[in-house]
Amino acid sequence: MGGTRLESVPFVVVGAGPAGLQAATTLAQAGREVLVLERNAEIGPKVCAGGLSRKCVRFLERFGLPATLGRETVASLSVFGGPAFALDAEGARVRTIPRPALGQWQAQVAQAAGAVLRTRARVTAVDLPGRSLTINGREQISYEHLLGADGSLSVVRVALGLPCPRRLFAVEYNLAGVDAGALSVHSDPAALGNGYFWAFPHAGYTCFGCGGDRALIPPAAIRAYLARRLRKAGLRLEGARPEGFPIEVAYRGLDFGAVHLIGDAAGLASPLTGEGIYAALVSGEEVAQSLLEPGRRREALAAWLRRRWHHARIARLWRSRSAHLLSLALIRGLCRWRWGNRACTTLFLN
Ligand SMILES: Cc1cc2nc3c(=O)[nH]c(=O)nc-3n(C[C@H](O)[C@H](O)[C@H](O)COP(=O)(O)OP(=O)(O)OC[C@H]3O[C@@H](n4cnc5c(N)ncnc54)[C@H](O)[C@@H]3O)c2cc1C
């Protein structure tokens, strides 16, 4: 490739999303030299509704997440096109934080701990036997440990030769000046299969979106559905741009010798809800901790993997329309009781 070997760094993290910034913070707080490489000029922006479940907020509060960052509402659910009903008032509290704001706050925490962040640094090749990588097609860096935190289109995952089916796909519109009130999730099995439509209110705008399994509904149909649904609700889309992105949910492990995958690069998001920020944070922290202390148990990650296992089973069951309709009727019935509502909230959100 003709590049010059410029630098050797003990811990290199590819990608400054929630997973990469969390891993960098954990390593830097332990006094390790860590370099984060981010392809974009700005840290934070990502196609994402920015919904943080209660467990996710609690995680970030350990690092000083300001109470003023974002907006909190209680999630509600609509099935069969009926009016949305509120989920459990405590368990279904969701904080919406725009991804640029979340990324910039996390970057400050990582830098304060001593991590070095480089933007406009796209990793273009990974040489696994040589333990080195190429940045922007010309500069080479060698590493002792490499953390692939580069999301659903991960080059590190590709270099490891893992399958990348990217089965989920989601599209969103961020409509300025629209306030959807409470955060809501709407199932529509006839149009979206086991996917769903959402309205996530933020300060000053609402993120409307929908997503699903691309084997059941192709991305073009998801885009068309979203535009149709928003227009039908009387929302003006002129000047607004739909943004779509895949979500990798094929989990194949985290540790591959000197290379480790975290967050979406590892396929850790929920195959049912697409929630991935919590898994990104927890995997970033616990994979980094086990590099510092080999053999350390990854307890929060194990708990997430158990929850995720159930979500994967439900997503598979809901590929059958009749099973999906039956389950939704059951959920609607259960949610009429407080304990049932709490149980459903726990299953989907906690
Ligand atoms: C439409 C949509 C809505 C969503 N809404 C939610 C939600 O409300 N709540 C939730 O919990 N999850 C949501 N998700 C999922 C969530 O966005 C991801 O699970 C989460 O961002 C994963 O974090 P990550 O750090 O693993 O990856 P990412 O956030 O994708 O970060 C990866 C970073 O790596 C960088 N990068 C990529 N390739 C390279 C490279 N070659 N070199 C250098 N840098 C690179 C990227 O620029 C990016 O900054 C949503 C997803 C979509 C598509």
mmCIF file of C-alpha atoms and ligand atoms in Angstrom:
data_model
loop_
_atom_site.group_PDB
_atom_site.id
_atom_site.type_symbol
_atom_site.label_atom_id
_atom_site.label_comp_id
_atom_site.label_asym_id
_atom_site.label_seq_id
_atom_site.Cartn_x
_atom_site.Cartn_y
_atom_site.Cartn_z
ATOM 1 C CA MET A 1 0.000 0.000 0.000
ATOM 2 C CA GLY A 2 3.013 2.265 0.220
ATOM 3 C CA GLY A 3 1.973 3.908 3.561
ATOM 4 C CA THR A 4 4.486 4.809 6.263
ATOM 5 C CA ARG A 5 4.193 3.294 9.737
ATOM 6 C CA LEU A 6 3.725 6.391 11.870
ATOM 7 C CA GLU A 7 2.458 5.346 15.219
ATOM 8 C CA SER A 8 1.891 2.413 17.540
ATOM 9 C CA VAL A 9 -0.934 2.691 20.069
ATOM 10 C CA PRO A 10 -1.861 0.126 22.763
ATOM 11 C CA PHE A 11 -5.648 0.596 22.387
ATOM 12 C CA VAL A 12 -7.221 1.754 19.138
ATOM 13 C CA VAL A 13 -10.998 2.237 18.954
ATOM 14 C CA VAL A 14 -12.613 2.524 15.513
ATOM 15 C CA GLY A 15 -15.753 4.678 15.694
ATOM 16 C CA ALA A 16 -16.831 7.435 18.090
ATOM 17 C CA GLY A 17 -20.427 6.354 18.662
ATOM 18 C CA PRO A 18 -21.821 5.416 22.099
ATOM 19 C CA ALA A 19 -19.875 2.112 22.154
ATOM 20 C CA GLY A 20 -16.497 3.515 21.117
ATOM 21 C CA LEU A 21 -16.661 6.586 23.356
ATOM 22 C CA GLN A 22 -17.684 4.493 26.350
ATOM 23 C CA ALA A 23 -14.839 2.003 25.782
ATOM 24 C CA ALA A 24 -12.383 4.890 25.394
ATOM 25 C CA THR A 25 -13.600 6.481 28.639
ATOM 26 C CA THR A 26 -13.224 3.228 30.590
ATOM 27 C CA LEU A 27 -9.715 2.578 29.249
ATOM 28 C CA ALA A 28 -8.549 6.168 29.689
ATOM 29 C CA GLN A 29 -9.928 6.368 33.232
ATOM 30 C CA ALA A 30 -7.720 3.360 34.021
ATOM 31 C CA GLY A 31 -4.720 5.308 32.719
ATOM 32 C CA ARG A 32 -4.362 3.497 29.375
ATOM 33 C CA GLU A 33 -3.299 5.211 26.166
ATOM 34 C CA VAL A 34 -6.283 5.090 23.833
ATOM 35 C CA LEU A 35 -6.900 6.556 20.397
ATOM 36 C CA VAL A 36 -10.397 6.857 18.897
ATOM 37 C CA LEU A 37 -10.668 7.146 15.112
ATOM 38 C CA GLU A 38 -13.865 8.698 13.737
ATOM 39 C CA ARG A 39 -14.528 9.007 10.023
ATOM 40 C CA ASN A 40 -16.841 12.027 10.303
ATOM 41 C CA ALA A 41 -15.785 15.626 10.854
ATOM 42 C CA GLU A 42 -18.207 15.917 13.768
ATOM 43 C CA ILE A 43 -18.755 13.490 16.622
ATOM 44 C CA GLY A 44 -22.348 12.491 17.345
ATOM 45 C CA PRO A 45 -24.649 12.733 14.299
ATOM 46 C CA LYS A 46 -26.191 9.362 13.417
ATOM 47 C CA VAL A 47 -29.522 8.272 11.949
ATOM 48 C CA CYS A 48 -31.217 7.412 15.236
ATOM 49 C CA ALA A 49 -34.318 8.437 17.203
ATOM 50 C CA GLY A 50 -32.163 9.067 20.275
ATOM 51 C CA GLY A 51 -34.496 7.264 22.700
ATOM 52 C CA LEU A 52 -32.758 6.242 25.919
ATOM 53 C CA SER A 53 -34.554 3.737 28.121
ATOM 54 C CA ARG A 54 -34.410 4.092 31.906
ATOM 55 C CA LYS A 55 -31.538 1.597 32.244
ATOM 56 C CA CYS A 56 -29.588 3.532 29.641
ATOM 57 C CA VAL A 57 -30.083 6.842 31.467
ATOM 58 C CA ARG A 58 -29.041 5.227 34.764
ATOM 59 C CA PHE A 59 -25.878 3.935 33.076
ATOM 60 C CA LEU A 60 -24.954 7.390 31.757
ATOM 61 C CA GLU A 61 -25.766 9.089 35.066
ATOM 62 C CA ARG A 62 -22.779 7.213 36.530
ATOM 63 C CA PHE A 63 -20.645 9.386 34.241
ATOM 64 C CA GLY A 64 -22.477 12.601 35.099
ATOM 65 C CA LEU A 65 -25.170 12.848 32.395
ATOM 66 C CA PRO A 66 -26.752 16.273 33.032
ATOM 67 C CA ALA A 67 -30.447 16.108 34.019
ATOM 68 C CA THR A 68 -31.062 18.986 31.612
ATOM 69 C CA LEU A 69 -29.844 17.075 28.550
ATOM 70 C CA GLY A 70 -32.821 15.819 26.530
ATOM 71 C CA ARG A 71 -36.498 15.462 27.272
ATOM 72 C CA GLU A 72 -38.317 12.791 29.241
ATOM 73 C CA THR A 73 -41.751 11.282 28.521
ATOM 74 C CA VAL A 74 -43.576 8.046 29.303
ATOM 75 C CA ALA A 75 -43.861 5.762 26.279
ATOM 76 C CA SER A 76 -47.264 4.701 25.017
ATOM 77 C CA LEU A 77 -48.245 1.880 22.713
ATOM 78 C CA SER A 78 -50.874 1.577 20.009
ATOM 79 C CA VAL A 79 -51.970 -1.749 18.555
ATOM 80 C CA PHE A 80 -54.390 -2.427 15.659
ATOM 81 C CA GLY A 81 -54.498 1.303 14.845
ATOM 82 C CA GLY A 82 -56.298 2.097 18.123
ATOM 83 C CA PRO A 83 -55.485 5.057 20.381
ATOM 84 C CA ALA A 84 -52.109 4.809 22.133
ATOM 85 C CA PHE A 85 -52.274 3.780 25.813
ATOM 86 C CA ALA A 86 -49.572 4.646 28.341
ATOM 87 C CA LEU A 87 -47.151 1.947 29.448
ATOM 88 C CA ASP A 88 -45.946 1.655 33.048
ATOM 89 C CA ALA A 89 -45.323 5.182 34.361
ATOM 90 C CA GLU A 90 -41.998 4.261 35.941
ATOM 91 C CA GLY A 91 -40.547 1.578 33.647
ATOM 92 C CA ALA A 92 -41.547 3.285 30.389
ATOM 93 C CA ARG A 93 -39.874 6.624 31.070
ATOM 94 C CA VAL A 94 -37.749 7.373 28.009
ATOM 95 C CA ARG A 95 -35.282 10.255 27.663
ATOM 96 C CA THR A 96 -34.826 11.534 24.112
ATOM 97 C CA ILE A 97 -31.435 13.100 23.473
ATOM 98 C CA PRO A 98 -30.421 14.241 19.970
ATOM 99 C CA ARG A 99 -27.443 12.153 18.897
ATOM 100 C CA PRO A 100 -25.162 15.163 18.266
ATOM 101 C CA ALA A 101 -25.738 16.284 21.879
ATOM 102 C CA LEU A 102 -25.188 12.786 23.275
ATOM 103 C CA GLY A 103 -22.022 12.327 21.210
ATOM 104 C CA GLN A 104 -20.558 15.678 22.183
ATOM 105 C CA TRP A 105 -21.214 15.088 25.869
ATOM 106 C CA GLN A 106 -19.686 11.576 25.706
ATOM 107 C CA ALA A 107 -16.682 12.941 23.792
ATOM 108 C CA GLN A 108 -16.075 15.508 26.554
ATOM 109 C CA VAL A 109 -16.158 12.757 29.181
ATOM 110 C CA ALA A 110 -13.733 10.584 27.173
ATOM 111 C CA GLN A 111 -11.327 13.468 26.536
ATOM 112 C CA ALA A 112 -11.445 14.582 30.163
ATOM 113 C CA ALA A 113 -10.389 11.030 31.079
ATOM 114 C CA GLY A 114 -7.411 11.328 28.706
ATOM 115 C CA ALA A 115 -8.586 9.592 25.511
ATOM 116 C CA VAL A 116 -7.386 11.061 22.210
ATOM 117 C CA LEU A 117 -10.121 11.545 19.591
ATOM 118 C CA ARG A 118 -9.308 12.002 15.908
ATOM 119 C CA THR A 119 -12.059 13.047 13.491
ATOM 120 C CA ARG A 120 -11.908 12.793 9.669
ATOM 121 C CA ALA A 121 -10.030 9.537 10.270
ATOM 122 C CA ARG A 122 -11.795 6.817 8.303
ATOM 123 C CA VAL A 123 -10.356 3.346 8.726
ATOM 124 C CA THR A 124 -10.103 1.978 5.220
ATOM 125 C CA ALA A 125 -8.296 -1.326 5.803
ATOM 126 C CA VAL A 126 -7.488 -3.654 8.675
ATOM 127 C CA ASP A 127 -4.483 -5.986 8.573
ATOM 128 C CA LEU A 128 -5.293 -8.577 11.219
ATOM 129 C CA PRO A 129 -2.053 -10.639 11.083
ATOM 130 C CA GLY A 130 0.038 -7.430 11.054
ATOM 131 C CA ARG A 131 -2.061 -5.816 13.853
ATOM 132 C CA SER A 132 -2.277 -2.576 11.946
ATOM 133 C CA LEU A 133 -4.848 -0.480 10.170
ATOM 134 C CA THR A 134 -4.936 2.113 7.434
ATOM 135 C CA ILE A 135 -6.529 5.534 7.877
ATOM 136 C CA ASN A 136 -7.914 7.468 4.910
ATOM 137 C CA GLY A 137 -6.122 5.075 2.544
ATOM 138 C CA ARG A 138 -2.625 6.317 3.373
ATOM 139 C CA GLU A 139 -1.613 6.435 7.038
ATOM 140 C CA GLN A 140 -0.879 3.278 9.023
ATOM 141 C CA ILE A 141 -1.198 2.737 12.751
ATOM 142 C CA SER A 142 -0.358 -0.407 14.663
ATOM 143 C CA TYR A 143 -2.215 -1.558 17.743
ATOM 144 C CA GLU A 144 -1.988 -4.063 20.569
ATOM 145 C CA HIS A 145 -5.776 -4.191 21.021
ATOM 146 C CA LEU A 146 -8.330 -3.101 18.441
ATOM 147 C CA LEU A 147 -11.934 -2.316 19.367
ATOM 148 C CA GLY A 148 -14.336 -2.299 16.434
ATOM 149 C CA ALA A 149 -17.051 0.195 17.415
ATOM 150 C CA ASP A 150 -17.814 1.273 13.875
ATOM 151 C CA GLY A 151 -21.500 0.484 13.823
ATOM 152 C CA SER A 152 -23.688 -1.511 11.480
ATOM 153 C CA LEU A 153 -21.443 -0.966 8.437
ATOM 154 C CA SER A 154 -18.342 -2.050 10.381
ATOM 155 C CA VAL A 155 -15.112 -2.496 8.417
ATOM 156 C CA VAL A 156 -13.615 -4.324 11.411
ATOM 157 C CA ARG A 157 -16.438 -6.880 11.348
ATOM 158 C CA VAL A 158 -15.961 -7.340 7.596
ATOM 159 C CA ALA A 159 -12.189 -7.831 8.095
ATOM 160 C CA LEU A 160 -12.977 -10.587 10.609
ATOM 161 C CA GLY A 161 -14.958 -12.364 7.892
ATOM 162 C CA LEU A 162 -18.200 -12.382 9.890
ATOM 163 C CA PRO A 163 -21.568 -12.397 8.091
ATOM 164 C CA CYS A 164 -23.185 -8.947 7.757
ATOM 165 C CA PRO A 165 -26.856 -9.543 6.893
ATOM 166 C CA ARG A 166 -27.990 -6.180 8.411
ATOM 167 C CA ARG A 167 -31.473 -7.561 8.685
ATOM 168 C CA LEU A 168 -33.241 -4.552 10.208
ATOM 169 C CA PHE A 169 -33.710 -1.281 8.366
ATOM 170 C CA ALA A 170 -35.233 1.923 9.755
ATOM 171 C CA VAL A 171 -36.108 5.322 8.279
ATOM 172 C CA GLU A 172 -36.884 8.586 10.033
ATOM 173 C CA TYR A 173 -37.969 12.185 9.480
ATOM 174 C CA ASN A 174 -36.990 14.834 12.015
ATOM 175 C CA LEU A 175 -39.722 17.464 11.744
ATOM 176 C CA ALA A 176 -38.820 20.820 13.259
ATOM 177 C CA GLY A 177 -41.523 22.666 15.180
ATOM 178 C CA VAL A 178 -43.710 19.554 15.544
ATOM 179 C CA ASP A 179 -44.435 18.363 19.088
ATOM 180 C CA ALA A 180 -45.886 14.850 19.227
ATOM 181 C CA GLY A 181 -46.505 15.182 22.977
ATOM 182 C CA ALA A 182 -45.780 11.738 24.403
ATOM 183 C CA LEU A 183 -43.441 9.200 22.896
ATOM 184 C CA SER A 184 -45.426 6.492 21.126
ATOM 185 C CA VAL A 185 -44.879 3.231 19.303
ATOM 186 C CA HIS A 186 -47.460 1.823 16.869
ATOM 187 C CA SER A 187 -47.602 -1.669 15.459
ATOM 188 C CA ASP A 188 -49.030 -2.232 11.970
ATOM 189 C CA PRO A 189 -48.509 -5.907 11.100
ATOM 190 C CA ALA A 190 -50.249 -5.653 7.715
ATOM 191 C CA ALA A 191 -47.793 -3.022 6.473
ATOM 192 C CA LEU A 192 -44.673 -3.410 8.617
ATOM 193 C CA GLY A 193 -44.586 -7.108 9.537
ATOM 194 C CA ASN A 194 -42.893 -7.426 12.922
ATOM 195 C CA GLY A 195 -41.622 -3.809 12.727
ATOM 196 C CA TYR A 196 -43.287 -0.630 14.015
ATOM 197 C CA PHE A 197 -43.868 3.090 13.538
ATOM 198 C CA TRP A 198 -42.722 5.591 16.189
ATOM 199 C CA ALA A 199 -43.016 9.233 17.251
ATOM 200 C CA PHE A 200 -40.187 10.358 19.557
ATOM 201 C CA PRO A 201 -40.603 13.968 20.730
ATOM 202 C CA HIS A 202 -37.423 16.000 21.275
ATOM 203 C CA ALA A 203 -37.011 19.596 22.389
ATOM 204 C CA GLY A 204 -38.020 21.598 19.281
ATOM 205 C CA TYR A 205 -38.735 18.722 16.909
ATOM 206 C CA THR A 206 -40.188 15.222 16.674
ATOM 207 C CA CYS A 207 -38.478 12.212 15.186
ATOM 208 C CA PHE A 208 -41.041 10.105 13.289
ATOM 209 C CA GLY A 209 -39.850 6.830 11.891
ATOM 210 C CA CYS A 210 -40.468 3.203 11.207
ATOM 211 C CA GLY A 211 -38.436 0.113 10.707
ATOM 212 C CA GLY A 212 -38.684 -3.572 10.160
ATOM 213 C CA ASP A 213 -37.149 -6.786 8.962
ATOM 214 C CA ARG A 214 -35.978 -6.236 5.385
ATOM 215 C CA ALA A 215 -36.818 -9.871 4.566
ATOM 216 C CA LEU A 216 -40.478 -8.987 5.258
ATOM 217 C CA ILE A 217 -40.591 -5.386 4.019
ATOM 218 C CA PRO A 218 -37.971 -3.858 1.688
ATOM 219 C CA PRO A 219 -36.401 -0.473 2.600
ATOM 220 C CA ALA A 220 -38.186 1.303 -0.288
ATOM 221 C CA ALA A 221 -41.556 0.131 1.052
ATOM 222 C CA ILE A 222 -40.623 1.310 4.575
ATOM 223 C CA ARG A 223 -39.783 4.778 3.201
ATOM 224 C CA ALA A 224 -43.023 4.945 1.195
ATOM 225 C CA TYR A 225 -45.095 3.819 4.194
ATOM 226 C CA LEU A 226 -43.556 6.460 6.450
ATOM 227 C CA ALA A 227 -44.144 9.327 4.015
ATOM 228 C CA ARG A 228 -47.726 8.160 3.403
ATOM 229 C CA ARG A 229 -48.494 7.843 7.100
ATOM 230 C CA LEU A 230 -47.094 11.263 7.990
ATOM 231 C CA ARG A 231 -48.937 12.987 5.123
ATOM 232 C CA LYS A 232 -52.151 11.265 6.202
ATOM 233 C CA ALA A 233 -51.611 12.711 9.682
ATOM 234 C CA GLY A 234 -51.498 16.172 8.078
ATOM 235 C CA LEU A 235 -47.750 16.716 8.496
ATOM 236 C CA ARG A 236 -45.893 18.668 5.823
ATOM 237 C CA LEU A 237 -42.807 16.907 4.501
ATOM 238 C CA GLU A 238 -41.657 19.533 1.997
ATOM 239 C CA GLY A 239 -38.028 20.362 2.708
ATOM 240 C CA ALA A 240 -37.663 17.461 5.164
ATOM 241 C CA ARG A 241 -35.301 14.650 4.238
ATOM 242 C CA PRO A 242 -35.950 10.998 5.141
ATOM 243 C CA GLU A 243 -32.849 9.284 6.508
ATOM 244 C CA GLY A 244 -32.478 5.524 6.563
ATOM 245 C CA PHE A 245 -29.909 3.164 8.026
ATOM 246 C CA PRO A 246 -29.534 -0.599 8.583
ATOM 247 C CA ILE A 247 -29.168 -2.144 12.036
ATOM 248 C CA GLU A 248 -26.916 -5.182 12.303
ATOM 249 C CA VAL A 249 -28.477 -7.722 14.658
ATOM 250 C CA ALA A 250 -26.440 -10.829 13.793
ATOM 251 C CA TYR A 251 -24.503 -11.411 17.009
ATOM 252 C CA ARG A 252 -21.477 -13.707 16.580
ATOM 253 C CA GLY A 253 -19.406 -12.924 19.680
ATOM 254 C CA LEU A 254 -17.187 -10.124 20.916
ATOM 255 C CA ASP A 255 -13.625 -11.401 21.190
ATOM 256 C CA PHE A 256 -11.459 -12.415 18.250
ATOM 257 C CA GLY A 257 -7.882 -12.526 19.554
ATOM 258 C CA ALA A 258 -6.541 -8.968 19.697
ATOM 259 C CA VAL A 259 -9.715 -7.660 18.054
ATOM 260 C CA HIS A 260 -12.983 -7.010 19.909
ATOM 261 C CA LEU A 261 -16.362 -5.930 18.578
ATOM 262 C CA ILE A 262 -18.771 -3.744 20.558
ATOM 263 C CA GLY A 263 -22.171 -2.144 19.923
ATOM 264 C CA ASP A 264 -23.766 -2.462 16.492
ATOM 265 C CA ALA A 265 -20.499 -3.748 15.002
ATOM 266 C CA ALA A 266 -21.058 -6.835 17.170
ATOM 267 C CA GLY A 267 -24.746 -7.045 16.178
ATOM 268 C CA LEU A 268 -25.855 -6.404 19.755
ATOM 269 C CA ALA A 269 -29.010 -4.315 19.169
ATOM 270 C CA SER A 270 -32.393 -5.861 19.931
ATOM 271 C CA PRO A 271 -33.704 -7.793 16.897
ATOM 272 C CA LEU A 272 -37.225 -6.879 18.060
ATOM 273 C CA THR A 273 -37.148 -3.195 19.010
ATOM 274 C CA GLY A 274 -33.881 -2.062 17.375
ATOM 275 C CA GLU A 275 -32.816 -0.533 20.707
ATOM 276 C CA GLY A 276 -29.025 -0.448 20.550
ATOM 277 C CA ILE A 277 -27.632 2.465 22.560
ATOM 278 C CA TYR A 278 -27.737 0.633 25.890
ATOM 279 C CA ALA A 279 -26.046 -2.455 24.415
ATOM 280 C CA ALA A 280 -23.412 -0.204 22.841
ATOM 281 C CA LEU A 281 -22.627 1.470 26.179
ATOM 282 C CA VAL A 282 -22.599 -1.714 28.234
ATOM 283 C CA SER A 283 -20.466 -3.620 25.736
ATOM 284 C CA GLY A 284 -18.080 -0.655 25.462
ATOM 285 C CA GLU A 285 -17.606 -0.566 29.213
ATOM 286 C CA GLU A 286 -17.452 -4.282 29.969
ATOM 287 C CA VAL A 287 -15.275 -5.315 27.021
ATOM 288 C CA ALA A 288 -12.827 -2.541 27.966
ATOM 289 C CA GLN A 289 -12.899 -3.670 31.612
ATOM 290 C CA SER A 290 -12.078 -7.236 30.649
ATOM 291 C CA LEU A 291 -9.083 -6.010 28.634
ATOM 292 C CA LEU A 292 -7.863 -4.305 31.796
ATOM 293 C CA GLU A 293 -8.676 -7.285 33.966
ATOM 294 C CA PRO A 294 -8.770 -10.524 31.925
ATOM 295 C CA GLY A 295 -11.373 -12.993 33.142
ATOM 296 C CA ARG A 296 -13.596 -10.306 34.676
ATOM 297 C CA ARG A 297 -17.283 -11.216 34.413
ATOM 298 C CA ARG A 298 -19.391 -9.147 32.040
ATOM 299 C CA GLU A 299 -22.561 -9.144 34.090
ATOM 300 C CA ALA A 300 -24.602 -6.334 32.552
ATOM 301 C CA LEU A 301 -23.733 -7.610 29.099
ATOM 302 C CA ALA A 302 -24.807 -11.142 30.042
ATOM 303 C CA ALA A 303 -28.136 -9.733 31.280
ATOM 304 C CA TRP A 304 -28.585 -7.817 28.005
ATOM 305 C CA LEU A 305 -27.770 -10.942 25.979
ATOM 306 C CA ARG A 306 -30.478 -12.849 27.891
ATOM 307 C CA ARG A 307 -33.034 -10.089 27.174
ATOM 308 C CA ARG A 308 -31.888 -9.973 23.573
ATOM 309 C CA TRP A 309 -32.331 -13.746 23.245
ATOM 310 C CA HIS A 310 -36.010 -13.375 24.203
ATOM 311 C CA HIS A 311 -36.401 -10.481 21.766
ATOM 312 C CA ALA A 312 -34.901 -12.583 18.966
ATOM 313 C CA ARG A 313 -37.392 -15.397 19.696
ATOM 314 C CA ILE A 314 -40.337 -12.972 19.675
ATOM 315 C CA ALA A 315 -39.138 -11.286 16.453
ATOM 316 C CA ARG A 316 -38.937 -14.706 14.813
ATOM 317 C CA LEU A 317 -42.411 -15.672 16.085
ATOM 318 C CA TRP A 318 -43.830 -12.387 14.786
ATOM 319 C CA ARG A 319 -42.677 -13.145 11.262
ATOM 320 C CA SER A 320 -45.899 -15.164 11.237
ATOM 321 C CA ARG A 321 -48.738 -12.659 10.900
ATOM 322 C CA SER A 322 -51.262 -14.755 12.817
ATOM 323 C CA ALA A 323 -48.845 -15.256 15.743
ATOM 324 C CA HIS A 324 -48.125 -11.520 15.718
ATOM 325 C CA LEU A 325 -51.820 -10.560 15.742
ATOM 326 C CA LEU A 326 -52.527 -13.010 18.550
ATOM 327 C CA SER A 327 -49.608 -11.648 20.605
ATOM 328 C CA LEU A 328 -50.746 -8.042 20.098
ATOM 329 C CA ALA A 329 -54.252 -8.921 21.281
ATOM 330 C CA LEU A 330 -52.676 -10.554 24.341
ATOM 331 C CA ILE A 331 -50.481 -7.506 25.016
ATOM 332 C CA ARG A 332 -53.462 -5.164 24.703
ATOM 333 C CA GLY A 333 -55.425 -7.324 27.149
ATOM 334 C CA LEU A 334 -52.539 -7.633 29.617
ATOM 335 C CA CYS A 335 -51.885 -3.899 29.589
ATOM 336 C CA ARG A 336 -55.366 -3.254 31.003
ATOM 337 C CA TRP A 337 -54.021 -4.528 34.331
ATOM 338 C CA ARG A 338 -51.275 -2.753 36.180
ATOM 339 C CA TRP A 339 -49.152 -5.893 36.664
ATOM 340 C CA GLY A 340 -49.640 -6.881 33.017
ATOM 341 C CA ASN A 341 -48.698 -3.408 31.849
ATOM 342 C CA ARG A 342 -45.582 -3.519 34.030
ATOM 343 C CA ALA A 343 -44.647 -6.988 32.715
ATOM 344 C CA CYS A 344 -44.997 -5.870 29.070
ATOM 345 C CA THR A 345 -42.981 -2.713 29.759
ATOM 346 C CA THR A 346 -40.226 -4.783 31.358
ATOM 347 C CA LEU A 347 -40.168 -7.216 28.447
ATOM 348 C CA PHE A 348 -39.799 -4.513 25.794
ATOM 349 C CA LEU A 349 -37.947 -1.711 27.535
ATOM 350 C CA ASN A 350 -36.087 -2.720 30.683
HETATM 351 C C1 LIG B 1 -33.523 5.005 12.370
HETATM 352 C C2 LIG B 1 -32.903 4.447 13.622
HETATM 353 C C3 LIG B 1 -33.412 4.813 14.860
HETATM 354 C C4 LIG B 1 -32.836 4.298 16.039
HETATM 355 N N1 LIG B 1 -33.338 4.713 17.239
HETATM 356 C C5 LIG B 1 -32.807 4.214 18.388
HETATM 357 C C6 LIG B 1 -33.298 4.646 19.649
HETATM 358 O O1 LIG B 1 -34.191 5.495 19.737
HETATM 359 N N2 LIG B 1 -32.749 4.111 20.773
HETATM 360 C C7 LIG B 1 -31.750 3.170 20.720
HETATM 361 O O2 LIG B 1 -31.300 2.693 21.770
HETATM 362 N N3 LIG B 1 -31.247 2.770 19.520
HETATM 363 C C8 LIG B 1 -31.740 3.273 18.362
HETATM 364 N N4 LIG B 1 -31.214 2.895 17.158
HETATM 365 C C9 LIG B 1 -30.037 2.016 17.157
HETATM 366 C C10 LIG B 1 -28.800 2.856 17.533
HETATM 367 O O3 LIG B 1 -28.678 3.943 16.636
HETATM 368 C C11 LIG B 1 -27.522 2.011 17.478
HETATM 369 O O4 LIG B 1 -27.753 0.763 18.081
HETATM 370 C C12 LIG B 1 -26.376 2.716 18.192
HETATM 371 O O5 LIG B 1 -26.075 3.935 17.559
HETATM 372 C C13 LIG B 1 -25.139 1.817 18.204
HETATM 373 O O6 LIG B 1 -24.036 2.535 18.694
HETATM 374 P P1 LIG B 1 -22.557 2.164 18.186
HETATM 375 O O7 LIG B 1 -21.631 3.023 18.946
HETATM 376 O O8 LIG B 1 -22.378 0.699 18.220
HETATM 377 O O9 LIG B 1 -22.549 2.550 16.633
HETATM 378 P P2 LIG B 1 -22.809 3.955 15.925
HETATM 379 O O10 LIG B 1 -23.648 4.828 16.746
HETATM 380 O O11 LIG B 1 -23.263 3.619 14.544
HETATM 381 O O12 LIG B 1 -21.356 4.614 15.860
HETATM 382 C C14 LIG B 1 -20.386 4.131 14.978
HETATM 383 C C15 LIG B 1 -19.390 5.246 14.723
HETATM 384 O O13 LIG B 1 -18.326 4.711 13.930
HETATM 385 C C16 LIG B 1 -18.023 5.625 12.891
HETATM 386 N N5 LIG B 1 -17.431 4.846 11.803
HETATM 387 C C17 LIG B 1 -18.064 3.964 10.996
HETATM 388 N N6 LIG B 1 -17.194 3.428 10.128
HETATM 389 C C18 LIG B 1 -15.989 3.978 10.403
HETATM 390 C C19 LIG B 1 -14.697 3.817 9.845
HETATM 391 N N7 LIG B 1 -14.480 2.986 8.822
HETATM 392 N N8 LIG B 1 -13.668 4.536 10.360
HETATM 393 C C20 LIG B 1 -13.871 5.392 11.409
HETATM 394 N N9 LIG B 1 -15.090 5.591 11.955
HETATM 395 C C21 LIG B 1 -16.132 4.879 11.471
HETATM 396 C C22 LIG B 1 -19.365 6.253 12.548
HETATM 397 O O14 LIG B 1 -19.210 7.497 11.873
HETATM 398 C C23 LIG B 1 -19.993 6.401 13.931
HETATM 399 O O15 LIG B 1 -19.640 7.616 14.531
HETATM 400 C C24 LIG B 1 -31.757 3.382 15.965
HETATM 401 C C25 LIG B 1 -31.246 3.011 14.719
HETATM 402 C C26 LIG B 1 -31.807 3.538 13.556
HETATM 403 C C27 LIG B 1 -31.231 3.135 12.222
#
